[in-house]
mmCIF file of C-alpha atoms in Angstrom:
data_model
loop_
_atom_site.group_PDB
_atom_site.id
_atom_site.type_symbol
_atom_site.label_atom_id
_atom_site.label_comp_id
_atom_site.label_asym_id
_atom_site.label_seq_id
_atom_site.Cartn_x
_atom_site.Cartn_y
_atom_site.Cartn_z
ATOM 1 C CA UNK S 18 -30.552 48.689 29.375
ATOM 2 C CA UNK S 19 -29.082 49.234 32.743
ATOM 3 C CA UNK S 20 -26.076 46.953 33.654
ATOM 4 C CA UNK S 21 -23.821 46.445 36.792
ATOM 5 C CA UNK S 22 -20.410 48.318 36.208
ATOM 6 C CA UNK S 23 -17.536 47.354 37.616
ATOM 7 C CA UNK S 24 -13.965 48.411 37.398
ATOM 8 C CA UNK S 25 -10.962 47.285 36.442
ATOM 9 C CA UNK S 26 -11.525 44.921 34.525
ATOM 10 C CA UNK S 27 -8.026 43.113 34.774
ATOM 11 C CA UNK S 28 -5.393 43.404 37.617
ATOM 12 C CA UNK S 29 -2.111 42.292 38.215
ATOM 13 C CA UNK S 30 -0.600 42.861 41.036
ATOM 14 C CA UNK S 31 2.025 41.123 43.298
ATOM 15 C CA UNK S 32 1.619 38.910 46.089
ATOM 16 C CA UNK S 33 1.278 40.928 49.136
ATOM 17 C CA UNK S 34 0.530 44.075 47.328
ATOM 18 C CA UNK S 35 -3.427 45.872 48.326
ATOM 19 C CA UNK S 36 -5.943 45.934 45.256
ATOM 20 C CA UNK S 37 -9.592 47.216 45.501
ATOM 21 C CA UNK S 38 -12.053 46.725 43.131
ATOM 22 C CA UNK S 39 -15.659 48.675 42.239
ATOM 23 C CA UNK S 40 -18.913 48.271 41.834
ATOM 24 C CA UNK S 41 -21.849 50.215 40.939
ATOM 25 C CA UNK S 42 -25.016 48.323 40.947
ATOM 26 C CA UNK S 43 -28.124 48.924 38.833
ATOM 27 C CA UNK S 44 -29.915 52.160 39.952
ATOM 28 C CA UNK S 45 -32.099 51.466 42.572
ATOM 29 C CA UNK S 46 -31.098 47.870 43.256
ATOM 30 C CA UNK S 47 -30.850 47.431 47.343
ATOM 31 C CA UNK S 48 -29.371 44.182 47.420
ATOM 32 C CA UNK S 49 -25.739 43.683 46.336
ATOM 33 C CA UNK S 50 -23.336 40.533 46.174
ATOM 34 C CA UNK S 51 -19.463 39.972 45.653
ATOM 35 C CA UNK S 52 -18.896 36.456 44.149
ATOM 36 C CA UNK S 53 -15.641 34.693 43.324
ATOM 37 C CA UNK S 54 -15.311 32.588 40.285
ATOM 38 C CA UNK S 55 -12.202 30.550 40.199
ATOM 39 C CA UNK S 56 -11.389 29.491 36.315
ATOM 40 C CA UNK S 57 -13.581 26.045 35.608
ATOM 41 C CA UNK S 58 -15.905 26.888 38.375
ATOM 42 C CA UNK S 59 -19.307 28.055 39.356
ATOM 43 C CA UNK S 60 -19.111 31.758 41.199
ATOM 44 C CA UNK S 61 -18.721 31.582 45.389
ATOM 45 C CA UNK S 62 -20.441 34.299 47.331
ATOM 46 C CA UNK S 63 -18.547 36.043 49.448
ATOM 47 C CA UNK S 64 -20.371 39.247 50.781
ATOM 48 C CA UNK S 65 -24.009 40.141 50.857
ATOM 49 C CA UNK S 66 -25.299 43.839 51.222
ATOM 50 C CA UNK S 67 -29.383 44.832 52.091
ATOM 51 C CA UNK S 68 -28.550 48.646 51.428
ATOM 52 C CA UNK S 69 -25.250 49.977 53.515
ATOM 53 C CA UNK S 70 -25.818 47.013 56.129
ATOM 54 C CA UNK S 71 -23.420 43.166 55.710
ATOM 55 C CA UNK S 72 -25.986 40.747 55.917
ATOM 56 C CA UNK S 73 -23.771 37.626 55.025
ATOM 57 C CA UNK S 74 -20.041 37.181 54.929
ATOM 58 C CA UNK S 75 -19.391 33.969 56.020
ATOM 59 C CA UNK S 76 -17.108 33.071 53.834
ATOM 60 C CA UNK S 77 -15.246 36.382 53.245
ATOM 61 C CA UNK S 78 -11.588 35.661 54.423
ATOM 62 C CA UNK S 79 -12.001 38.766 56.769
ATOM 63 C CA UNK S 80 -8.183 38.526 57.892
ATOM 64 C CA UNK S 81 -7.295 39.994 54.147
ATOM 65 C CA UNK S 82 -10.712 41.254 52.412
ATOM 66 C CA UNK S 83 -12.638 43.630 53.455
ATOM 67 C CA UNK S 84 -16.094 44.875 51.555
ATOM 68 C CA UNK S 85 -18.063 48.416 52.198
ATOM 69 C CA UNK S 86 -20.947 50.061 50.536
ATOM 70 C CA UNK S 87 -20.709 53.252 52.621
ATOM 71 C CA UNK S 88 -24.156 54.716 51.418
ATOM 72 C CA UNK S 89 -25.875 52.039 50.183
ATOM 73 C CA UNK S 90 -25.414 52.082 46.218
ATOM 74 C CA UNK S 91 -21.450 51.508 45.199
ATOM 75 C CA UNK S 92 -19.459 49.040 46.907
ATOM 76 C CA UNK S 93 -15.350 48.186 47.334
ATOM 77 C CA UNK S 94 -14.303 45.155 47.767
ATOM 78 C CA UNK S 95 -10.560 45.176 48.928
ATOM 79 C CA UNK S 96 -7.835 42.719 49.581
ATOM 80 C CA UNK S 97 -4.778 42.848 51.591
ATOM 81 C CA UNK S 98 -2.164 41.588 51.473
ATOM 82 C CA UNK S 99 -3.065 39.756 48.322
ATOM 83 C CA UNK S 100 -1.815 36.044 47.879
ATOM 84 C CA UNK S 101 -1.330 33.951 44.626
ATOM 85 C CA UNK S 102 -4.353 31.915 45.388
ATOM 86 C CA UNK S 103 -6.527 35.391 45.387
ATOM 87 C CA UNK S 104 -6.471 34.601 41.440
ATOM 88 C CA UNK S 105 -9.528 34.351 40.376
ATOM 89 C CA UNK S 106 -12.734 36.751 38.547
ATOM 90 C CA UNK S 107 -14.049 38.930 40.696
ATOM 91 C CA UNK S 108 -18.165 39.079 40.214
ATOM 92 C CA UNK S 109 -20.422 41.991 41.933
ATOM 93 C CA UNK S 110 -24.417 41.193 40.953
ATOM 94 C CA UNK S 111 -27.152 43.381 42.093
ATOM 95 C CA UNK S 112 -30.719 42.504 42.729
ATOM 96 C CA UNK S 113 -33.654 44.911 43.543
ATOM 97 C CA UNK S 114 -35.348 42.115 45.708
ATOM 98 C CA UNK S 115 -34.048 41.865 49.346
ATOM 99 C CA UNK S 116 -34.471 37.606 48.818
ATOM 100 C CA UNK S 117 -32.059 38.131 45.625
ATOM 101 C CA UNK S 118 -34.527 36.349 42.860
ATOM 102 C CA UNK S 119 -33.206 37.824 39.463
ATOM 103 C CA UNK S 120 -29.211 38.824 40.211
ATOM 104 C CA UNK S 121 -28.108 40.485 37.622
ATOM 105 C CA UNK S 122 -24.016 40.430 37.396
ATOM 106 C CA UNK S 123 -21.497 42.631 36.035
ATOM 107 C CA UNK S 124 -18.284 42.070 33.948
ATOM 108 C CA UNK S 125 -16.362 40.769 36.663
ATOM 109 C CA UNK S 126 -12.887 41.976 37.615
ATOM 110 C CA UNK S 127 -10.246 39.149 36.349
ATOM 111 C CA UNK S 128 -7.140 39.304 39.047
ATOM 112 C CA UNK S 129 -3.780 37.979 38.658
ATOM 113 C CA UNK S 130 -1.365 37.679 41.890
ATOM 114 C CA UNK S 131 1.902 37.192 40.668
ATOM 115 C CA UNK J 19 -26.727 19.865 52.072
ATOM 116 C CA UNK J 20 -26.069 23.521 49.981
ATOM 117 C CA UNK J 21 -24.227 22.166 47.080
ATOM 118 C CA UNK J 22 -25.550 21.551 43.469
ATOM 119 C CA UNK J 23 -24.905 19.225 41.251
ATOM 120 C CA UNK J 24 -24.384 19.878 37.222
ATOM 121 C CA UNK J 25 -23.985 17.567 34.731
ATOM 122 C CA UNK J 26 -22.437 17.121 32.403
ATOM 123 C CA UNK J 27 -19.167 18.982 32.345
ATOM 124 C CA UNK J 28 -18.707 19.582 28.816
ATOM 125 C CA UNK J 29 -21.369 19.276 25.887
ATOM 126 C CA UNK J 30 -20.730 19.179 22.153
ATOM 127 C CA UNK J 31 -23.492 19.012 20.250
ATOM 128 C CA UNK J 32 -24.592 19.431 16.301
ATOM 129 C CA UNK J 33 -26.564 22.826 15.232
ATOM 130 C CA UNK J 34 -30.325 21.978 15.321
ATOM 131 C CA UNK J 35 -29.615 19.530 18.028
ATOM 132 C CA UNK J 36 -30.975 19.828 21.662
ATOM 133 C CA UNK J 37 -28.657 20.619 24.612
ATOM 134 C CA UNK J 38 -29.855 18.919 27.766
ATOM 135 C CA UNK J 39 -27.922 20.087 31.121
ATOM 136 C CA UNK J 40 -29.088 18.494 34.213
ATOM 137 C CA UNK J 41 -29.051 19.646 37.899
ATOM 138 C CA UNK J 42 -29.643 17.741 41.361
ATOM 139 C CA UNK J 43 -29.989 19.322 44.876
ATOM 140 C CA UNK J 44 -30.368 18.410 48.117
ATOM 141 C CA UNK J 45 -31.526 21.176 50.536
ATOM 142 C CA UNK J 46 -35.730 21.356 50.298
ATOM 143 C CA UNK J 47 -35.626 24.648 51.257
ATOM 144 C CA UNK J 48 -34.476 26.106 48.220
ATOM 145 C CA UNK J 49 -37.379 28.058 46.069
ATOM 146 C CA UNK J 50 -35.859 29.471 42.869
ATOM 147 C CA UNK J 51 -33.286 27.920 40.177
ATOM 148 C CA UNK J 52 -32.041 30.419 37.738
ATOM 149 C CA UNK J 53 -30.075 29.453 35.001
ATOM 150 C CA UNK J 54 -27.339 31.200 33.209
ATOM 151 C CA UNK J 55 -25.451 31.693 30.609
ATOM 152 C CA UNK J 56 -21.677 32.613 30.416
ATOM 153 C CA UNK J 57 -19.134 33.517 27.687
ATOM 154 C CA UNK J 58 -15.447 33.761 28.454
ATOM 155 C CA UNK J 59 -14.179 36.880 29.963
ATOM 156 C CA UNK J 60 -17.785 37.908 30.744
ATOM 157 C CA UNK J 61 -20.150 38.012 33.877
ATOM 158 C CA UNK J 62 -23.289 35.247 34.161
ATOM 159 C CA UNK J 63 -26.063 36.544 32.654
ATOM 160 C CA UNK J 64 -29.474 35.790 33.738
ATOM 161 C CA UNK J 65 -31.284 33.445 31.076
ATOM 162 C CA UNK J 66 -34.256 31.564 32.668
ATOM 163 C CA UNK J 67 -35.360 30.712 36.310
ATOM 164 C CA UNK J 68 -38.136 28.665 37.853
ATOM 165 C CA UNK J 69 -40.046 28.212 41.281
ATOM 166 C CA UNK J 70 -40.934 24.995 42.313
ATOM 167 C CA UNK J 71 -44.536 25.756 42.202
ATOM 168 C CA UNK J 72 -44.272 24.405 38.256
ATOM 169 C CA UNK J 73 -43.176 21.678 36.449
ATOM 170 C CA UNK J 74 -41.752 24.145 33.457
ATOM 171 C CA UNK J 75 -41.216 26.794 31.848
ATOM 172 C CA UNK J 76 -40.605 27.669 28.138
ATOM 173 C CA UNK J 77 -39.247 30.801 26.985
ATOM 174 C CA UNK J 78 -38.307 30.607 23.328
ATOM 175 C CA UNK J 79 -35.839 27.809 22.480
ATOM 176 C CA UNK J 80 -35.111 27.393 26.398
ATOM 177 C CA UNK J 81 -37.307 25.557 28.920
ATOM 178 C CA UNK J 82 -36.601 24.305 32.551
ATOM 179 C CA UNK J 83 -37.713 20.903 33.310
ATOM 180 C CA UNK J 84 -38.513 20.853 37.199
ATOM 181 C CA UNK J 85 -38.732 17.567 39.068
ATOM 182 C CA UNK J 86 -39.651 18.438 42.948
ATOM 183 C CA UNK J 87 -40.095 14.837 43.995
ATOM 184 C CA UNK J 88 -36.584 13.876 42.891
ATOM 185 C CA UNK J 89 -35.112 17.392 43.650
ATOM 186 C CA UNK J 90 -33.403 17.944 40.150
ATOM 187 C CA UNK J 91 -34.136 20.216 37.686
ATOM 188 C CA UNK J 92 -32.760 20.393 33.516
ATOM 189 C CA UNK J 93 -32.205 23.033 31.083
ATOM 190 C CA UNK J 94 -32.922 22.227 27.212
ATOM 191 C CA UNK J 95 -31.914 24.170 24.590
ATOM 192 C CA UNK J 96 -34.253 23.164 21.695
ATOM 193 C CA UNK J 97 -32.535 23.926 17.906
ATOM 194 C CA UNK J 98 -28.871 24.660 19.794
ATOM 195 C CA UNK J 99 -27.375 26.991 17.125
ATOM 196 C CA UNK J 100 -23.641 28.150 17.201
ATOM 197 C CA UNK J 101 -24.276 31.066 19.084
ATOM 198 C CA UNK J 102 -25.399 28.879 22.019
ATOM 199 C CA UNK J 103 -21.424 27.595 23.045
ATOM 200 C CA UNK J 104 -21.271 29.036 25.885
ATOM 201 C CA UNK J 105 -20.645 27.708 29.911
ATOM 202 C CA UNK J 106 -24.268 26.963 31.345
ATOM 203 C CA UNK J 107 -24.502 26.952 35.618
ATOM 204 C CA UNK J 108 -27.573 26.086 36.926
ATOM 205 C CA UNK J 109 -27.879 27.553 40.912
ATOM 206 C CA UNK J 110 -30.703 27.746 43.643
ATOM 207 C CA UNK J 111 -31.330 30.014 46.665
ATOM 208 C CA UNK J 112 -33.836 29.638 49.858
ATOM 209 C CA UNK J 113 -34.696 33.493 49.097
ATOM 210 C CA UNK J 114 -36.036 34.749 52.217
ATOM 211 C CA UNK J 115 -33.727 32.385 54.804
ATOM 212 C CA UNK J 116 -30.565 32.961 52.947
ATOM 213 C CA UNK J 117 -31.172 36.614 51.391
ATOM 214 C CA UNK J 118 -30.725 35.224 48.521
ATOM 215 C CA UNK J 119 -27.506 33.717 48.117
ATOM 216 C CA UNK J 120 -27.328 31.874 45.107
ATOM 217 C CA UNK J 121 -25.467 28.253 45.444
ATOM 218 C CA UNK J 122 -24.158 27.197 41.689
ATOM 219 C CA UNK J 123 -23.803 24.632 40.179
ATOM 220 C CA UNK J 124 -19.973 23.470 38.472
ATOM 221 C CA UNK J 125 -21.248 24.444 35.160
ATOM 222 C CA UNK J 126 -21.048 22.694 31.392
ATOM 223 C CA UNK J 127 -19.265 23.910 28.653
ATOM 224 C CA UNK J 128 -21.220 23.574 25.443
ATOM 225 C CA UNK J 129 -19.806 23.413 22.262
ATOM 226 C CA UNK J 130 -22.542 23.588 18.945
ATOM 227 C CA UNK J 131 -20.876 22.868 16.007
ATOM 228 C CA UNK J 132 -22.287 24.616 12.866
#
């Protein structure tokens, strides 16, 4: 069964420290997503991809995260400098409708600022 | 108007017994309401999702009550066996004026005890 990947599954890194996480989406899926899940809480979106093009990022803090998907299949989500209230899971989902009925998410990335 | 309302937090219930989440919204033009399913340290999976269009929808021990007129819908989770605890978040997206971004709910923690 195919499945989102992502990678690395844990971080820790330092406040004000760079980290970049991955995500490969399920073959042939054209619409991506970055969520945020802070513990207790439902996920947050905060990037949305239709192929290599940003079609939402509204609430992307763009003055430390920045998201790509260069050719339209893996993305990076990156952060920097990274700040203690950054801690959080990390969720990429794919969808292979561009109006994103069935996401399907991967493991998440769990990140710790310290 | 995009938020989602879950209830209730946290749910313990008895093995055989039927879990009943319940979910209220507010902005009409939201047209699908996935629900899903999380364990700790893993990524939402996908469990059962309905359109408006229908009042339910059954599939196996899970069915979605929809209520249009009073804009909430509820997940049950008929003969809740111990494999069920898990954290439940009901969500909704306007598909094709939002590309799909999904809005969650807070999510409920449910506890079957064998």
């Amino acid at each position: 069964e195919a499945e989102v990947a992502q990678s690395p599954r844990y971080k820790i890194t330092e406040k004000s420290q760079a980290v970049a996480f991955w995500c490969d989406p399920i073959s042939g899926h054209a619409t991506l997503y970055w969520y945020r899940q802070i513990l207790g809480q439902g996920p947050e979106l905060l990037v949305q991809f239709q192929d290599e093009s940003v079609v939402d990022d509204s609430q992307l803090p763009k003055d430390r995260f920045s998201a790509e998907r260069l050719k339209g299949v893996d993305s990076t989500l990156k952060i920097q400098p990274a700040e203690l209230g950054d801690s959080a899971m990390y969720l990429c989902a794919s969808s292979p409708a561009p109006y994103g009925y069935e996401q399907y998410f991967g493991p998440g990335t769990r990140l710790t600022v310290t | 108007q995009q938020q989602v309302k879950q209830s209730p937090q946290s749910l313990i219930v008895q093995k055989g017994g039927i879990s009943i989440i319940n979910c209220a919204y507010e902005n009409t033009a939201f047209d699908y309401f996935p629900w899903y399913q999380q364990f700790p340290g893993k990524g939402p999976a996908l469990l059962i999702a309905i359109r408006p269009d229908v009042s339910e929808k059954k599939e196996g021990r899970f069915t979605i009550s929809f209520n249009k007129s009073a804009k909430q819908f509820s997940l049950h989770i008929m003969d809740s066996q111990p494999g069920d605890s898990a954290t439940y978040f009901c969500a909704a997206t306007a598909g094709g004026t939002s590309y799909g971004k999904l809005t969650f709910g807070q999510g409920t923690i449910l506890t079957v005890h064998p």
